[in-house]
């Protein structure tokens, strides 16, 4: 049972890739239309000094040490009150879950993996480089049978449990420090949303981790952007990364606040408002930040999510009150699994 708790509390991100070195090149051709037609497929540059081999463990590690520490906090919460452990003990257990003998070893592995992945990213490593694969479609074809508000069952479960645990939070010095670091970058890695919310409340970060940032982007309607390094004259490949512009990052926090979570979006977009006010034209996310900064009364909210793919029986409907006067309607099974059919949040 203890092993099951560990497995549930600390899922491992990433897919294992064996014996992949950053200087390997595949035989695929680069897509036509980018940097002069067919060329060698993109690859990461070799860092100065000795080469670095990315093994199975480095691919599956947490993205940053802050995320690993947040996993340790959630592990302590999952074990309490039946078993009480210290934070250092939780860190050692997290290290064992990720295949390392000690927290120091895991921390060094995370740092090494981040330095290699960020070779072509920005200075802070917040938007890691990502090679553009040849022949990859821009978007997977969606099933026409599913409604637009369909979400995965894990998203409904994460949202509902998050709403049950929603509480008032405070902006800490760590939150401000993270904000300053993230705002230095033109594009912010989507995984940073989890880390930023962890600094407010580990339950908020845990909710994002459970649903996945890709699902958060889908249901919030916030889009990512891609940035490519301008190729030089003799370059036959191009490097790029995908992430969130600062205003889009703040728009996610605003959307979560409208669902009843105390995310303090103003703490993030405060330094952006002056530039937004002076700009002649602004984008949708900047407009969202501007409207939020001018709100004088409670906002209107209307969100409705369904799982149209899972067959759920013995459904019971409940109406509960959320934070800030929100009303939550949930339809879920009375079976032990408690599968959720739909979730409506409105004011």
Tab-separated table of C-alpha atoms in Angstrom:
chain	number	residue	atom	x	y	z
A	1	UNK	CA	0.000	0.000	0.000
A	2	UNK	CA	2.860	2.361	0.809
A	3	UNK	CA	4.344	1.715	-2.651
A	4	UNK	CA	0.974	2.487	-4.257
A	5	UNK	CA	0.835	5.832	-2.442
A	6	UNK	CA	4.290	6.684	-3.746
A	7	UNK	CA	3.283	5.744	-7.281
A	8	UNK	CA	0.149	7.862	-7.138
A	9	UNK	CA	1.744	10.835	-5.449
A	10	UNK	CA	4.804	11.114	-7.687
A	11	UNK	CA	4.164	10.140	-11.322
A	12	UNK	CA	7.231	10.266	-13.547
A	13	UNK	CA	7.180	12.641	-16.461
A	14	UNK	CA	8.609	11.873	-19.855
A	15	UNK	CA	9.244	8.874	-22.029
A	16	UNK	CA	12.395	6.764	-21.757
A	17	UNK	CA	14.875	7.050	-24.622
A	18	UNK	CA	17.869	4.778	-24.597
A	19	UNK	CA	21.427	5.847	-25.375
A	20	UNK	CA	20.463	9.113	-27.038
A	21	UNK	CA	23.327	11.557	-27.403
A	22	UNK	CA	22.787	15.166	-28.236
A	23	UNK	CA	25.112	14.978	-31.249
A	24	UNK	CA	23.208	12.145	-32.936
A	25	UNK	CA	21.585	12.944	-36.283
A	26	UNK	CA	18.775	11.010	-37.878
A	27	UNK	CA	18.252	10.491	-41.594
A	28	UNK	CA	14.985	12.385	-41.922
A	29	UNK	CA	14.809	15.461	-44.137
A	30	UNK	CA	13.785	18.875	-42.911
A	31	UNK	CA	10.308	20.128	-43.931
A	32	UNK	CA	10.116	22.133	-47.132
A	33	UNK	CA	9.570	25.840	-46.782
A	34	UNK	CA	11.816	26.303	-43.720
A	35	UNK	CA	15.405	27.374	-44.362
A	36	UNK	CA	15.640	26.409	-48.003
A	37	UNK	CA	13.674	23.185	-48.437
A	38	UNK	CA	15.032	19.703	-47.795
A	39	UNK	CA	17.963	19.610	-45.450
A	40	UNK	CA	19.245	17.561	-42.544
A	41	UNK	CA	16.863	17.213	-39.639
A	42	UNK	CA	17.362	19.532	-36.642
A	43	UNK	CA	19.642	18.520	-33.822
A	44	UNK	CA	20.925	20.066	-30.618
A	45	UNK	CA	24.395	21.549	-30.614
A	46	UNK	CA	27.136	19.961	-28.596
A	47	UNK	CA	27.880	22.058	-25.494
A	48	UNK	CA	31.403	23.265	-24.887
A	49	UNK	CA	33.634	20.736	-23.209
A	50	UNK	CA	32.795	17.060	-22.982
A	51	UNK	CA	29.654	15.694	-24.579
A	52	UNK	CA	26.757	14.667	-22.367
A	53	UNK	CA	24.739	11.480	-22.817
A	54	UNK	CA	21.080	11.618	-21.863
A	55	UNK	CA	20.116	8.284	-20.318
A	56	UNK	CA	16.774	6.735	-19.397
A	57	UNK	CA	16.700	8.415	-15.992
A	58	UNK	CA	17.488	11.948	-17.176
A	59	UNK	CA	14.601	11.821	-19.661
A	60	UNK	CA	12.093	10.873	-16.934
A	61	UNK	CA	13.280	13.303	-14.255
A	62	UNK	CA	11.217	16.221	-12.944
A	63	UNK	CA	11.729	19.337	-15.069
A	64	UNK	CA	13.264	21.335	-12.177
A	65	UNK	CA	14.332	20.762	-8.584
A	66	UNK	CA	11.428	22.978	-7.449
A	67	UNK	CA	8.986	20.501	-9.010
A	68	UNK	CA	10.741	17.607	-7.244
A	69	UNK	CA	10.442	19.494	-3.933
A	70	UNK	CA	6.756	20.114	-4.618
A	71	UNK	CA	6.341	16.379	-5.227
A	72	UNK	CA	7.906	15.776	-1.821
A	73	UNK	CA	5.397	18.141	-0.203
A	74	UNK	CA	2.498	16.371	-1.898
A	75	UNK	CA	3.916	13.031	-0.811
A	76	UNK	CA	3.955	14.195	2.824
A	77	UNK	CA	0.349	15.368	2.466
A	78	UNK	CA	-0.684	12.030	0.935
A	79	UNK	CA	0.907	10.013	3.770
A	80	UNK	CA	-0.473	12.160	6.606
A	81	UNK	CA	-1.927	11.565	9.130
A	82	UNK	CA	-1.269	7.808	8.978
A	83	UNK	CA	2.455	8.338	8.526
A	84	UNK	CA	4.378	11.484	9.418
A	85	UNK	CA	7.740	12.098	7.765
A	86	UNK	CA	10.036	15.116	7.546
A	87	UNK	CA	10.715	17.107	4.401
A	88	UNK	CA	14.241	15.703	4.058
A	89	UNK	CA	12.863	12.163	4.337
A	90	UNK	CA	10.285	12.966	1.666
A	91	UNK	CA	13.043	14.251	-0.627
A	92	UNK	CA	14.993	11.019	-0.152
A	93	UNK	CA	11.868	9.011	-1.029
A	94	UNK	CA	11.329	11.103	-4.147
A	95	UNK	CA	14.903	10.364	-5.149
A	96	UNK	CA	14.260	6.621	-4.749
A	97	UNK	CA	11.083	6.867	-6.837
A	98	UNK	CA	13.119	8.443	-9.654
A	99	UNK	CA	15.777	5.747	-9.437
A	100	UNK	CA	18.473	7.615	-7.498
A	101	UNK	CA	20.052	6.636	-4.172
A	102	UNK	CA	19.915	10.086	-2.565
A	103	UNK	CA	18.350	13.531	-2.960
A	104	UNK	CA	21.763	15.067	-3.664
A	105	UNK	CA	22.265	12.683	-6.557
A	106	UNK	CA	18.793	13.376	-7.966
A	107	UNK	CA	19.296	17.139	-7.653
A	108	UNK	CA	22.573	16.975	-9.557
A	109	UNK	CA	20.978	14.815	-12.276
A	110	UNK	CA	18.150	17.334	-12.703
A	111	UNK	CA	20.684	20.150	-13.030
A	112	UNK	CA	22.737	18.232	-15.592
A	113	UNK	CA	19.702	17.280	-17.684
A	114	UNK	CA	18.361	20.858	-17.600
A	115	UNK	CA	21.696	22.313	-18.730
A	116	UNK	CA	21.768	20.050	-21.792
A	117	UNK	CA	18.121	20.505	-22.743
A	118	UNK	CA	18.521	24.275	-22.406
A	119	UNK	CA	21.551	24.528	-24.707
A	120	UNK	CA	19.469	26.345	-27.302
A	121	UNK	CA	16.942	27.853	-24.869
A	122	UNK	CA	17.100	31.139	-23.018
A	123	UNK	CA	19.533	32.120	-20.309
A	124	UNK	CA	17.290	31.014	-17.446
A	125	UNK	CA	16.360	27.688	-19.010
A	126	UNK	CA	12.644	28.487	-18.788
A	127	UNK	CA	11.968	27.764	-22.455
A	128	UNK	CA	14.043	24.711	-23.420
A	129	UNK	CA	15.017	24.184	-27.006
A	130	UNK	CA	12.943	21.806	-29.044
A	131	UNK	CA	13.979	20.355	-32.368
A	132	UNK	CA	11.269	20.541	-35.023
A	133	UNK	CA	10.605	16.976	-36.272
A	134	UNK	CA	10.134	16.399	-39.992
A	135	UNK	CA	6.658	15.593	-41.262
A	136	UNK	CA	4.882	16.245	-37.944
A	137	UNK	CA	1.318	17.565	-38.447
A	138	UNK	CA	0.565	20.849	-36.727
A	139	UNK	CA	-2.385	19.422	-34.822
A	140	UNK	CA	-3.847	15.942	-34.293
A	141	UNK	CA	-7.173	15.304	-35.992
A	142	UNK	CA	-9.967	15.541	-33.412
A	143	UNK	CA	-12.873	13.174	-33.312
A	144	UNK	CA	-15.993	14.759	-34.758
A	145	UNK	CA	-18.179	12.725	-32.401
A	146	UNK	CA	-16.925	14.494	-29.267
A	147	UNK	CA	-18.362	17.886	-28.239
A	148	UNK	CA	-16.133	20.947	-27.969
A	149	UNK	CA	-16.369	20.976	-24.151
A	150	UNK	CA	-15.226	17.358	-23.812
A	151	UNK	CA	-12.276	16.818	-21.474
A	152	UNK	CA	-10.463	13.759	-20.184
A	153	UNK	CA	-11.653	12.117	-16.984
A	154	UNK	CA	-8.402	13.005	-15.213
A	155	UNK	CA	-9.058	16.694	-15.940
A	156	UNK	CA	-12.507	16.518	-14.317
A	157	UNK	CA	-11.099	14.668	-11.316
A	158	UNK	CA	-8.243	17.143	-10.906
A	159	UNK	CA	-10.575	20.152	-11.203
A	160	UNK	CA	-13.095	18.769	-8.729
A	161	UNK	CA	-10.511	17.801	-6.113
A	162	UNK	CA	-8.837	21.171	-6.619
A	163	UNK	CA	-12.133	22.983	-6.052
A	164	UNK	CA	-12.714	20.954	-2.877
A	165	UNK	CA	-9.332	22.071	-1.509
A	166	UNK	CA	-9.448	25.667	-2.789
A	167	UNK	CA	-8.526	28.199	-0.118
A	168	UNK	CA	-7.105	31.682	0.353
A	169	UNK	CA	-3.420	32.046	-0.495
A	170	UNK	CA	-0.747	34.701	-0.047
A	171	UNK	CA	1.995	35.904	-2.373
A	172	UNK	CA	5.276	34.849	-0.779
A	173	UNK	CA	8.805	36.181	-1.415
A	174	UNK	CA	9.435	32.971	-3.358
A	175	UNK	CA	6.464	33.761	-5.609
A	176	UNK	CA	7.816	37.263	-6.289
A	177	UNK	CA	11.285	35.882	-7.014
A	178	UNK	CA	9.859	33.357	-9.477
A	179	UNK	CA	7.820	36.099	-11.128
A	180	UNK	CA	10.894	38.287	-11.651
A	181	UNK	CA	12.839	35.358	-13.103
A	182	UNK	CA	10.066	34.325	-15.496
A	183	UNK	CA	9.386	37.857	-16.737
A	184	UNK	CA	12.973	38.127	-17.970
A	185	UNK	CA	12.081	35.759	-20.807
A	186	UNK	CA	10.115	36.440	-23.957
A	187	UNK	CA	8.648	32.923	-23.865
A	188	UNK	CA	8.004	30.947	-20.669
A	189	UNK	CA	7.891	27.141	-20.508
A	190	UNK	CA	4.381	25.833	-19.808
A	191	UNK	CA	5.672	23.653	-16.957
A	192	UNK	CA	6.479	26.882	-15.091
A	193	UNK	CA	2.749	27.345	-14.400
A	194	UNK	CA	2.864	24.384	-12.023
A	195	UNK	CA	5.973	25.654	-10.264
A	196	UNK	CA	4.579	29.183	-9.865
A	197	UNK	CA	1.303	27.917	-8.394
A	198	UNK	CA	3.244	25.587	-6.087
A	199	UNK	CA	4.779	28.683	-4.499
A	200	UNK	CA	1.244	29.808	-3.573
A	201	UNK	CA	-0.218	26.449	-2.578
A	202	UNK	CA	1.076	22.953	-3.293
A	203	UNK	CA	-2.528	21.839	-3.883
A	204	UNK	CA	-2.776	24.241	-6.833
A	205	UNK	CA	0.461	22.965	-8.336
A	206	UNK	CA	-0.669	19.400	-7.699
A	207	UNK	CA	-3.938	20.028	-9.556
A	208	UNK	CA	-2.041	21.257	-12.636
A	209	UNK	CA	0.301	18.288	-12.411
A	210	UNK	CA	-2.631	15.869	-12.219
A	211	UNK	CA	-4.491	17.293	-15.238
A	212	UNK	CA	-1.403	18.074	-17.329
A	213	UNK	CA	-0.425	21.474	-18.703
A	214	UNK	CA	-1.539	20.491	-22.198
A	215	UNK	CA	-5.074	19.957	-20.901
A	216	UNK	CA	-4.934	23.208	-18.932
A	217	UNK	CA	-4.117	25.083	-22.131
A	218	UNK	CA	-6.964	23.364	-23.950
A	219	UNK	CA	-9.712	24.137	-21.431
A	220	UNK	CA	-8.502	27.673	-20.665
A	221	UNK	CA	-8.287	28.600	-24.342
A	222	UNK	CA	-4.801	30.096	-23.928
A	223	UNK	CA	-2.433	29.339	-26.805
A	224	UNK	CA	1.322	28.894	-26.913
A	225	UNK	CA	3.758	30.523	-29.315
A	226	UNK	CA	6.860	29.224	-31.055
A	227	UNK	CA	10.125	31.068	-31.366
A	228	UNK	CA	12.943	30.081	-33.734
A	229	UNK	CA	16.539	31.162	-33.695
A	230	UNK	CA	17.308	33.027	-36.882
A	231	UNK	CA	19.463	30.686	-39.018
A	232	UNK	CA	22.829	31.876	-40.233
A	233	UNK	CA	23.800	31.885	-43.884
A	234	UNK	CA	25.230	28.361	-43.923
A	235	UNK	CA	22.756	26.784	-41.518
A	236	UNK	CA	20.589	24.007	-42.908
A	237	UNK	CA	18.508	23.501	-39.784
A	238	UNK	CA	16.631	25.700	-37.363
A	239	UNK	CA	16.084	25.478	-33.611
A	240	UNK	CA	13.026	26.610	-31.735
A	241	UNK	CA	10.999	26.294	-28.569
A	242	UNK	CA	7.340	26.578	-27.631
A	243	UNK	CA	5.916	28.270	-24.553
A	244	UNK	CA	3.754	31.060	-23.175
A	245	UNK	CA	4.202	34.777	-23.587
A	246	UNK	CA	4.074	36.581	-20.198
A	247	UNK	CA	0.569	37.943	-20.846
A	248	UNK	CA	-0.638	34.440	-21.772
A	249	UNK	CA	0.862	33.081	-18.537
A	250	UNK	CA	-1.109	35.735	-16.612
A	251	UNK	CA	-4.263	34.919	-18.620
A	252	UNK	CA	-4.104	31.330	-17.328
A	253	UNK	CA	-3.906	32.613	-13.757
A	254	UNK	CA	-6.911	34.878	-14.414
A	255	UNK	CA	-8.902	31.978	-15.857
A	256	UNK	CA	-8.136	29.827	-12.797
A	257	UNK	CA	-9.153	32.704	-10.521
A	258	UNK	CA	-12.529	32.873	-12.264
A	259	UNK	CA	-13.020	29.205	-11.349
A	260	UNK	CA	-12.572	30.016	-7.661
A	261	UNK	CA	-8.828	29.531	-7.146
A	262	UNK	CA	-6.856	32.262	-5.373
A	263	UNK	CA	-4.049	32.616	-7.941
A	264	UNK	CA	-3.165	36.337	-7.548
A	265	UNK	CA	-2.728	37.065	-11.283
A	266	UNK	CA	-2.126	40.754	-10.535
A	267	UNK	CA	1.130	39.783	-8.835
A	268	UNK	CA	2.328	38.431	-12.175
A	269	UNK	CA	1.034	40.972	-14.678
A	270	UNK	CA	1.615	44.094	-12.541
A	271	UNK	CA	4.816	45.038	-14.373
A	272	UNK	CA	3.168	44.428	-17.762
A	273	UNK	CA	0.265	46.842	-17.325
A	274	UNK	CA	2.242	50.014	-17.995
A	275	UNK	CA	3.408	48.720	-21.377
A	276	UNK	CA	-0.098	47.497	-22.218
A	277	UNK	CA	-1.588	50.915	-21.412
A	278	UNK	CA	0.914	52.661	-23.660
A	279	UNK	CA	0.569	50.267	-26.612
A	280	UNK	CA	-1.622	51.210	-29.579
A	281	UNK	CA	-2.558	47.603	-30.299
A	282	UNK	CA	-2.627	44.682	-27.878
A	283	UNK	CA	-3.379	40.984	-28.244
A	284	UNK	CA	-6.162	38.988	-26.585
A	285	UNK	CA	-4.130	37.909	-23.556
A	286	UNK	CA	-2.941	41.468	-22.921
A	287	UNK	CA	-6.552	42.632	-23.166
A	288	UNK	CA	-7.522	39.999	-20.589
A	289	UNK	CA	-4.894	41.387	-18.207
A	290	UNK	CA	-6.069	44.950	-18.847
A	291	UNK	CA	-9.744	44.167	-18.178
A	292	UNK	CA	-8.815	42.229	-15.042
A	293	UNK	CA	-6.822	45.186	-13.688
A	294	UNK	CA	-9.874	47.450	-14.142
A	295	UNK	CA	-12.511	45.160	-12.605
A	296	UNK	CA	-14.437	46.791	-9.768
A	297	UNK	CA	-17.017	44.100	-9.082
A	298	UNK	CA	-17.294	40.330	-9.175
A	299	UNK	CA	-16.894	38.872	-12.614
A	300	UNK	CA	-19.339	36.573	-14.382
A	301	UNK	CA	-18.280	32.963	-14.908
A	302	UNK	CA	-19.796	30.180	-16.993
A	303	UNK	CA	-17.795	26.991	-17.600
A	304	UNK	CA	-19.140	23.554	-18.464
A	305	UNK	CA	-16.999	20.446	-18.926
A	306	UNK	CA	-18.133	16.914	-19.808
A	307	UNK	CA	-16.539	13.520	-20.302
A	308	UNK	CA	-18.338	12.361	-23.447
A	309	UNK	CA	-16.035	9.412	-23.984
A	310	UNK	CA	-16.376	7.395	-20.770
A	311	UNK	CA	-19.509	5.377	-20.125
A	312	UNK	CA	-20.625	6.295	-16.582
A	313	UNK	CA	-23.513	4.678	-14.708
A	314	UNK	CA	-25.355	5.386	-11.443
A	315	UNK	CA	-24.930	9.128	-11.881
A	316	UNK	CA	-25.945	11.436	-9.041
A	317	UNK	CA	-26.152	15.224	-9.419
A	318	UNK	CA	-25.124	17.611	-6.655
A	319	UNK	CA	-24.992	21.386	-6.281
A	320	UNK	CA	-22.384	22.889	-3.966
A	321	UNK	CA	-21.108	26.382	-3.229
A	322	UNK	CA	-17.554	27.301	-4.192
A	323	UNK	CA	-15.254	30.164	-3.228
A	324	UNK	CA	-16.351	33.709	-3.934
A	325	UNK	CA	-20.042	32.921	-4.400
A	326	UNK	CA	-19.543	30.446	-7.257
A	327	UNK	CA	-22.002	27.604	-7.795
A	328	UNK	CA	-20.698	24.183	-8.775
A	329	UNK	CA	-22.911	21.491	-10.305
A	330	UNK	CA	-21.337	18.060	-10.471
A	331	UNK	CA	-22.732	14.846	-11.948
A	332	UNK	CA	-20.745	11.816	-10.837
A	333	UNK	CA	-21.124	8.108	-10.303
A	334	UNK	CA	-21.970	6.711	-6.887
A	335	UNK	CA	-19.634	3.783	-7.609
A	336	UNK	CA	-16.355	3.538	-5.645
A	337	UNK	CA	-14.394	5.047	-8.544
A	338	UNK	CA	-16.544	8.186	-8.441
A	339	UNK	CA	-16.221	8.925	-12.167
A	340	UNK	CA	-17.427	12.400	-13.102
A	341	UNK	CA	-19.845	12.840	-15.998
A	342	UNK	CA	-19.970	16.655	-16.031
A	343	UNK	CA	-18.851	19.706	-14.084
A	344	UNK	CA	-20.481	23.139	-14.349
A	345	UNK	CA	-19.097	26.238	-12.635
A	346	UNK	CA	-20.961	29.531	-12.819
A	347	UNK	CA	-21.900	32.757	-11.104
